[in-house]
Structure formats: structure tokens, C-alpha cells
Amino acid sequence: MNDSRRRRTAAASSLAVTAALLAAGCGGEASGSAAQTSELKGTPVKVMVWNPEDTQGSAQPGVRLTAQAYEKWINANGGIKGGPLKVLTCNEKNDPDEAEKCAQQAVAAKVVAVVGSYSLAGERYMPILQKAGIPYIGGTGVSAAEFSNPLSFPVNGGTPAVFAAHGQQLVQEGCKKISGVRYDLAAAAIVSQFLTLGATSAGGAAPRDLKVPITATDLAPQVAAATKGSDCVSVILGTHSDLFVKAYVQSGAKTRLGSVVGNLTPELAASTGGSASPLEGAAITGYYPPTSDAVWKDFVAAAKGADIDTSNGANETTWVAFKVLTEAAGNLPTISAASLVQELNTTAGIDTGGLTPPLTWQPSTALPIKGLDRIHNTTATELTIRNGKIDWAKAGSTFVDVRKVLTAMSAG
């Protein structure tokens, strides 16, 4: 196996751990109010959503809450083809056995799709869904199977697209010497690989790859190493990016910071000075427009009062996934798992209302990298922290596509 092929294979196999690092019991039906659904006379559209809750691992309660908010919102606005959306929920508890049980419950309940869920156990649940012919729409890209199984329909480009775009953004915004800070995990090496790919494709130098011990709590040494001789630092430590920022503030360093969405957050900016925070002006790369953009107005309205963080990537992906379900189902004479799979595999473009470019999963648009060939949307967004909030990096910005960069890698 040559070096480039070995890198591609390793990249595909390590996506699950990396995405989990960066991300920020089964329930019954979670239907809207009787007043909303009783007026809908069409055939109910039954789907399932699963996510981890009440766990010491990466809990994502907002995924369920977002699904329930969408259910309530769509049913108040005519449902799907005149029928009510019915959302079944399942707590997979960050446990592969529980995730498998959730998939079995989905099959038993004869849902037409699993939508916008979050689980690291794709290798356990995707074969069950595939055997039953049930599509997995959206997902949050935290399982390698989501990027390879033919019944998976991702709505974003996951780690490859966002980190390649991040490297490009840093260079294009003037970073000449970049340090990338990530955990010392073999699976996290994918971060450095795609960050380097993006930076060098934009004409920049390869970033330094600095590793942080997974058990470290005092990151002063890493701050000193990252800021020495660098003009920009990309902080990729997930929810523990605050440890780096705390040490950075104490050091008095002035090196510019950046990251992909979910690491340097508005909450972290608020706790370090708001508009006077060292995070002000940070280069942030995301999958979608910022929630300040009008394209998110329905989600923002539906989430009001529901304890949903609308800037959370998993929650945003869940909303996008339900938009895909609604649009695809609306084109079908009869909504079933099989007809949804056929529609998604042949559509020329699903309109998500500007949350993404039009989405398609035709063979001609697949990313030509083994293990990542279910990635079709290779776009990202260039954002920043402005006045303590995530916003477009520049007025009039839109999606940037890194397909050529990733395709060039696959041919290397």
C-alpha cells in the first residue's frame, strides 16, 4: 500500500473519534399538541431520532429537543403532505448495545427513516438499518459508517470538508505561520492532515502539529509552544478548548486564534470579555450559515423557550436533516422507506432553504475517497466571532467548496 492510499484509509477509519472529540433508555412518541395534529388528515409520517442523554459521555439532548421542535413546527404548518410527522425518540446512552437496540426498535416500529441523530456506534446500527432498507438521513458525522454505508445520507462534509476549508480560511485571512493544537490521539491526526491540506492548497506553509495529552488540565506549556513563532493558532480541543483559552489569556499572548465551529464558542467569548475577548475576530469555519442569518429564522422561532442551543452543530444538522426529509417526502406519491431511498439517491437537488447548497446523493457527486464516498456536500462556511457572536467572516459571504482540494488528495 502506498503512502497516499494508507493515509486515505487511516483518514476514513479515524473520523468517528475525531468528530466525537469536536462535537460538542428509549422514549415513546413525541408528537405535537392534539390541536395541531388532529387537523392533519393525511397519512402519518413516522420517523425515529436517537441521541445520548443522561450519560457521562458526550450527551446531546438538543438533538432530541430539536427533532421535537421540528415536529411541532411542521405539524403546525400543514405537516408532511397533509399528514402529521410523528417522531419516536431513543436514548442510546453512548452505549453501542443501546444504539443497536434503538435501531431494532426503529425496524420494529416500521419508521420510514432515522433522521438527524447522534451516535458513535454506526458500525452497530447501520447494518440493521441497511438490512431493513431504512435510510439514515443527516446524522452528525460522528461515526465512520455514516460516510460509507449506502443507506446513509449525510447533509455535510464532516471532518474532511470543514478542516480543509479551515486551513484555507486561515491562509486567506493572512496567517503565514500556523500552529494546530489537538489532542494526542492517533485518531485525531486526521485534523492535522486536512488542516495541512487546506493550508497548502491556499499557498500557505504546512501548520505545526502540536499535541496535548488527553489528561492535561494546565495547558500553559502548549500555549507557549503554539504561540512561539506563530501568527495564528487553530485550537481543536472540543469542549475543552476553554482550557487552552484560559492559559492563553493568562499568558498575555496576542497570537490570533481560530478553530472550526464547536470549539471557540460565543459562550467562551462571553466568559473572556465578550466583544473585548481575545476570541473577537477569530477565524471560525463551519458547515452552515451562522444562526444570525435569516435562513435559520424557522429554527430560531421553533427553538424559542425549548432550551435548544441553536448554534450547536448537532442540533443544526438535525434541523437540516428534517428539512431534507420533508422536501424528499413531498415529492413522493406514497411515503415509505424504500421510496425515500429511491428519491434521495436520484434527486437532482434537495432545497434546504439556503441552510446548505442543494443536496444530492447521485453517484456522480460522491467524494472519490474510499470510506468517504457517501460525502456529497463538500462545502463549508467562513465565519468569525464578532461582538461576541458567530457571524459571517465577510458581508456577502456564502458557501466555499473544497471538493477540488479533497479530490486532488484522493488522486495523490
PDB file of N, CA, C and O in Angstrom, residues 273-307:
ATOM      1  N   GLY A 273     -14.550  38.141  28.154  1.00  0.00           N
ATOM      2  CA  GLY A 273     -14.577  39.565  27.830  1.00  0.00           C
ATOM      3  C   GLY A 273     -15.557  40.011  26.778  1.00  0.00           C
ATOM      4  O   GLY A 273     -15.621  41.198  26.451  1.00  0.00           O
ATOM      5  N   GLY A 274     -16.344  39.082  26.225  1.00  0.00           N
ATOM      6  CA  GLY A 274     -17.333  39.476  25.227  1.00  0.00           C
ATOM      7  C   GLY A 274     -16.677  40.098  24.002  1.00  0.00           C
ATOM      8  O   GLY A 274     -15.773  39.506  23.403  1.00  0.00           O
ATOM      9  N   SER A 275     -17.082  41.292  23.643  1.00  0.00           N
ATOM     10  CA  SER A 275     -16.510  41.947  22.468  1.00  0.00           C
ATOM     11  C   SER A 275     -15.041  42.313  22.673  1.00  0.00           C
ATOM     12  O   SER A 275     -14.316  42.579  21.716  1.00  0.00           O
ATOM     13  N   ALA A 276     -14.584  42.312  23.932  1.00  0.00           N
ATOM     14  CA  ALA A 276     -13.172  42.576  24.232  1.00  0.00           C
ATOM     15  C   ALA A 276     -12.382  41.276  24.414  1.00  0.00           C
ATOM     16  O   ALA A 276     -11.215  41.297  24.786  1.00  0.00           O
ATOM     17  N   SER A 277     -13.020  40.150  24.159  1.00  0.00           N
ATOM     18  CA  SER A 277     -12.375  38.852  24.328  1.00  0.00           C
ATOM     19  C   SER A 277     -11.260  38.656  23.307  1.00  0.00           C
ATOM     20  O   SER A 277     -11.320  39.177  22.189  1.00  0.00           O
ATOM     21  N   PRO A 278     -10.235  37.882  23.656  1.00  0.00           N
ATOM     22  CA  PRO A 278      -9.214  37.542  22.659  1.00  0.00           C
ATOM     23  C   PRO A 278      -9.776  36.699  21.519  1.00  0.00           C
ATOM     24  O   PRO A 278      -9.106  36.511  20.506  1.00  0.00           O
ATOM     25  N   LEU A 279     -11.000  36.209  21.691  1.00  0.00           N
ATOM     26  CA  LEU A 279     -11.640  35.447  20.622  1.00  0.00           C
ATOM     27  C   LEU A 279     -12.293  36.352  19.581  1.00  0.00           C
ATOM     28  O   LEU A 279     -12.714  35.878  18.519  1.00  0.00           O
ATOM     29  N   GLU A 280     -12.416  37.637  19.891  1.00  0.00           N
ATOM     30  CA  GLU A 280     -13.005  38.571  18.930  1.00  0.00           C
ATOM     31  C   GLU A 280     -12.162  38.568  17.653  1.00  0.00           C
ATOM     32  O   GLU A 280     -10.947  38.759  17.683  1.00  0.00           O
ATOM     33  N   GLY A 281     -12.814  38.327  16.531  1.00  0.00           N
ATOM     34  CA  GLY A 281     -12.117  38.275  15.255  1.00  0.00           C
ATOM     35  C   GLY A 281     -11.525  36.922  14.913  1.00  0.00           C
ATOM     36  O   GLY A 281     -10.865  36.772  13.881  1.00  0.00           O
ATOM     37  N   ALA A 282     -11.763  35.920  15.767  1.00  0.00           N
ATOM     38  CA  ALA A 282     -11.232  34.584  15.496  1.00  0.00           C
ATOM     39  C   ALA A 282     -11.802  34.041  14.183  1.00  0.00           C
ATOM     40  O   ALA A 282     -12.967  34.273  13.842  1.00  0.00           O
ATOM     41  N   ALA A 283     -10.975  33.325  13.445  1.00  0.00           N
ATOM     42  CA  ALA A 283     -11.416  32.693  12.202  1.00  0.00           C
ATOM     43  C   ALA A 283     -12.113  31.380  12.546  1.00  0.00           C
ATOM     44  O   ALA A 283     -11.484  30.451  13.047  1.00  0.00           O
ATOM     45  N   ILE A 284     -13.407  31.308  12.291  1.00  0.00           N
ATOM     46  CA  ILE A 284     -14.208  30.126  12.606  1.00  0.00           C
ATOM     47  C   ILE A 284     -14.729  29.533  11.303  1.00  0.00           C
ATOM     48  O   ILE A 284     -15.301  30.245  10.479  1.00  0.00           O
ATOM     49  N   THR A 285     -14.544  28.246  11.111  1.00  0.00           N
ATOM     50  CA  THR A 285     -15.054  27.578   9.918  1.00  0.00           C
ATOM     51  C   THR A 285     -16.186  26.642  10.321  1.00  0.00           C
ATOM     52  O   THR A 285     -16.053  25.877  11.273  1.00  0.00           O
ATOM     53  N   GLY A 286     -17.298  26.717   9.612  1.00  0.00           N
ATOM     54  CA  GLY A 286     -18.463  25.917   9.956  1.00  0.00           C
ATOM     55  C   GLY A 286     -19.020  25.147   8.767  1.00  0.00           C
ATOM     56  O   GLY A 286     -18.451  25.162   7.661  1.00  0.00           O
ATOM     57  N   TYR A 287     -20.143  24.473   9.012  1.00  0.00           N
ATOM     58  CA  TYR A 287     -20.840  23.745   7.960  1.00  0.00           C
ATOM     59  C   TYR A 287     -21.967  24.570   7.349  1.00  0.00           C
ATOM     60  O   TYR A 287     -22.313  24.391   6.184  1.00  0.00           O
ATOM     61  N   TYR A 288     -22.533  25.446   8.155  1.00  0.00           N
ATOM     62  CA  TYR A 288     -23.749  26.155   7.767  1.00  0.00           C
ATOM     63  C   TYR A 288     -23.587  27.657   7.994  1.00  0.00           C
ATOM     64  O   TYR A 288     -22.633  28.095   8.646  1.00  0.00           O
ATOM     65  N   PRO A 289     -24.519  28.460   7.501  1.00  0.00           N
ATOM     66  CA  PRO A 289     -24.518  29.885   7.835  1.00  0.00           C
ATOM     67  C   PRO A 289     -24.661  30.075   9.344  1.00  0.00           C
ATOM     68  O   PRO A 289     -25.145  29.179  10.051  1.00  0.00           O
ATOM     69  N   PRO A 290     -24.262  31.235   9.866  1.00  0.00           N
ATOM     70  CA  PRO A 290     -24.459  31.496  11.297  1.00  0.00           C
ATOM     71  C   PRO A 290     -25.943  31.623  11.589  1.00  0.00           C
ATOM     72  O   PRO A 290     -26.742  31.980  10.707  1.00  0.00           O
ATOM     73  N   THR A 291     -26.343  31.326  12.822  1.00  0.00           N
ATOM     74  CA  THR A 291     -27.771  31.369  13.146  1.00  0.00           C
ATOM     75  C   THR A 291     -28.326  32.785  13.159  1.00  0.00           C
ATOM     76  O   THR A 291     -29.538  32.970  13.251  1.00  0.00           O
ATOM     77  N   SER A 292     -27.450  33.781  13.043  1.00  0.00           N
ATOM     78  CA  SER A 292     -27.929  35.155  12.879  1.00  0.00           C
ATOM     79  C   SER A 292     -28.473  35.385  11.482  1.00  0.00           C
ATOM     80  O   SER A 292     -29.199  36.356  11.240  1.00  0.00           O
ATOM     81  N   ASP A 293     -28.176  34.489  10.557  1.00  0.00           N
ATOM     82  CA  ASP A 293     -28.649  34.612   9.178  1.00  0.00           C
ATOM     83  C   ASP A 293     -30.138  34.276   9.108  1.00  0.00           C
ATOM     84  O   ASP A 293     -30.635  33.389   9.802  1.00  0.00           O
ATOM     85  N   ALA A 294     -30.834  34.969   8.227  1.00  0.00           N
ATOM     86  CA  ALA A 294     -32.293  34.804   8.116  1.00  0.00           C
ATOM     87  C   ALA A 294     -32.706  33.397   7.709  1.00  0.00           C
ATOM     88  O   ALA A 294     -33.861  33.001   7.942  1.00  0.00           O
ATOM     89  N   VAL A 295     -31.793  32.606   7.126  1.00  0.00           N
ATOM     90  CA  VAL A 295     -32.164  31.255   6.695  1.00  0.00           C
ATOM     91  C   VAL A 295     -32.530  30.360   7.875  1.00  0.00           C
ATOM     92  O   VAL A 295     -33.181  29.325   7.698  1.00  0.00           O
ATOM     93  N   TRP A 296     -32.129  30.768   9.085  1.00  0.00           N
ATOM     94  CA  TRP A 296     -32.419  29.964  10.275  1.00  0.00           C
ATOM     95  C   TRP A 296     -33.651  30.466  11.031  1.00  0.00           C
ATOM     96  O   TRP A 296     -33.938  29.988  12.131  1.00  0.00           O
ATOM     97  N   LYS A 297     -34.406  31.382  10.472  1.00  0.00           N
ATOM     98  CA  LYS A 297     -35.481  32.021  11.239  1.00  0.00           C
ATOM     99  C   LYS A 297     -36.510  31.012  11.754  1.00  0.00           C
ATOM    100  O   LYS A 297     -37.007  31.159  12.883  1.00  0.00           O
ATOM    101  N   ASP A 298     -36.829  29.991  10.981  1.00  0.00           N
ATOM    102  CA  ASP A 298     -37.809  28.998  11.442  1.00  0.00           C
ATOM    103  C   ASP A 298     -37.263  28.193  12.617  1.00  0.00           C
ATOM    104  O   ASP A 298     -37.987  27.917  13.584  1.00  0.00           O
ATOM    105  N   PHE A 299     -35.993  27.798  12.537  1.00  0.00           N
ATOM    106  CA  PHE A 299     -35.380  27.048  13.629  1.00  0.00           C
ATOM    107  C   PHE A 299     -35.319  27.901  14.889  1.00  0.00           C
ATOM    108  O   PHE A 299     -35.670  27.440  15.986  1.00  0.00           O
ATOM    109  N   VAL A 300     -34.886  29.140  14.748  1.00  0.00           N
ATOM    110  CA  VAL A 300     -34.786  30.032  15.906  1.00  0.00           C
ATOM    111  C   VAL A 300     -36.155  30.215  16.562  1.00  0.00           C
ATOM    112  O   VAL A 300     -36.287  30.169  17.792  1.00  0.00           O
ATOM    113  N   ALA A 301     -37.189  30.390  15.728  1.00  0.00           N
ATOM    114  CA  ALA A 301     -38.541  30.566  16.262  1.00  0.00           C
ATOM    115  C   ALA A 301     -39.035  29.291  16.932  1.00  0.00           C
ATOM    116  O   ALA A 301     -39.629  29.332  18.016  1.00  0.00           O
ATOM    117  N   ALA A 302     -38.798  28.148  16.292  1.00  0.00           N
ATOM    118  CA  ALA A 302     -39.263  26.870  16.847  1.00  0.00           C
ATOM    119  C   ALA A 302     -38.534  26.518  18.129  1.00  0.00           C
ATOM    120  O   ALA A 302     -39.091  25.846  19.006  1.00  0.00           O
ATOM    121  N   ALA A 303     -37.278  26.946  18.250  1.00  0.00           N
ATOM    122  CA  ALA A 303     -36.465  26.612  19.425  1.00  0.00           C
ATOM    123  C   ALA A 303     -36.743  27.517  20.609  1.00  0.00           C
ATOM    124  O   ALA A 303     -36.327  27.209  21.730  1.00  0.00           O
ATOM    125  N   LYS A 304     -37.425  28.603  20.391  1.00  0.00           N
ATOM    126  CA  LYS A 304     -37.655  29.567  21.457  1.00  0.00           C
ATOM    127  C   LYS A 304     -38.371  28.923  22.639  1.00  0.00           C
ATOM    128  O   LYS A 304     -39.406  28.284  22.501  1.00  0.00           O
ATOM    129  N   GLY A 305     -37.774  29.050  23.807  1.00  0.00           N
ATOM    130  CA  GLY A 305     -38.367  28.502  25.020  1.00  0.00           C
ATOM    131  C   GLY A 305     -38.178  27.011  25.191  1.00  0.00           C
ATOM    132  O   GLY A 305     -38.702  26.430  26.141  1.00  0.00           O
ATOM    133  N   ALA A 306     -37.423  26.371  24.287  1.00  0.00           N
ATOM    134  CA  ALA A 306     -37.275  24.908  24.338  1.00  0.00           C
ATOM    135  C   ALA A 306     -35.900  24.468  24.818  1.00  0.00           C
ATOM    136  O   ALA A 306     -35.558  23.295  24.719  1.00  0.00           O
ATOM    137  N   ASP A 307     -35.078  25.385  25.328  1.00  0.00           N
ATOM    138  CA  ASP A 307     -33.760  25.059  25.854  1.00  0.00           C
ATOM    139  C   ASP A 307     -32.885  24.394  24.799  1.00  0.00           C
ATOM    140  O   ASP A 307     -32.186  23.415  25.072  1.00  0.00           O
TER     141      ASP A 307
END
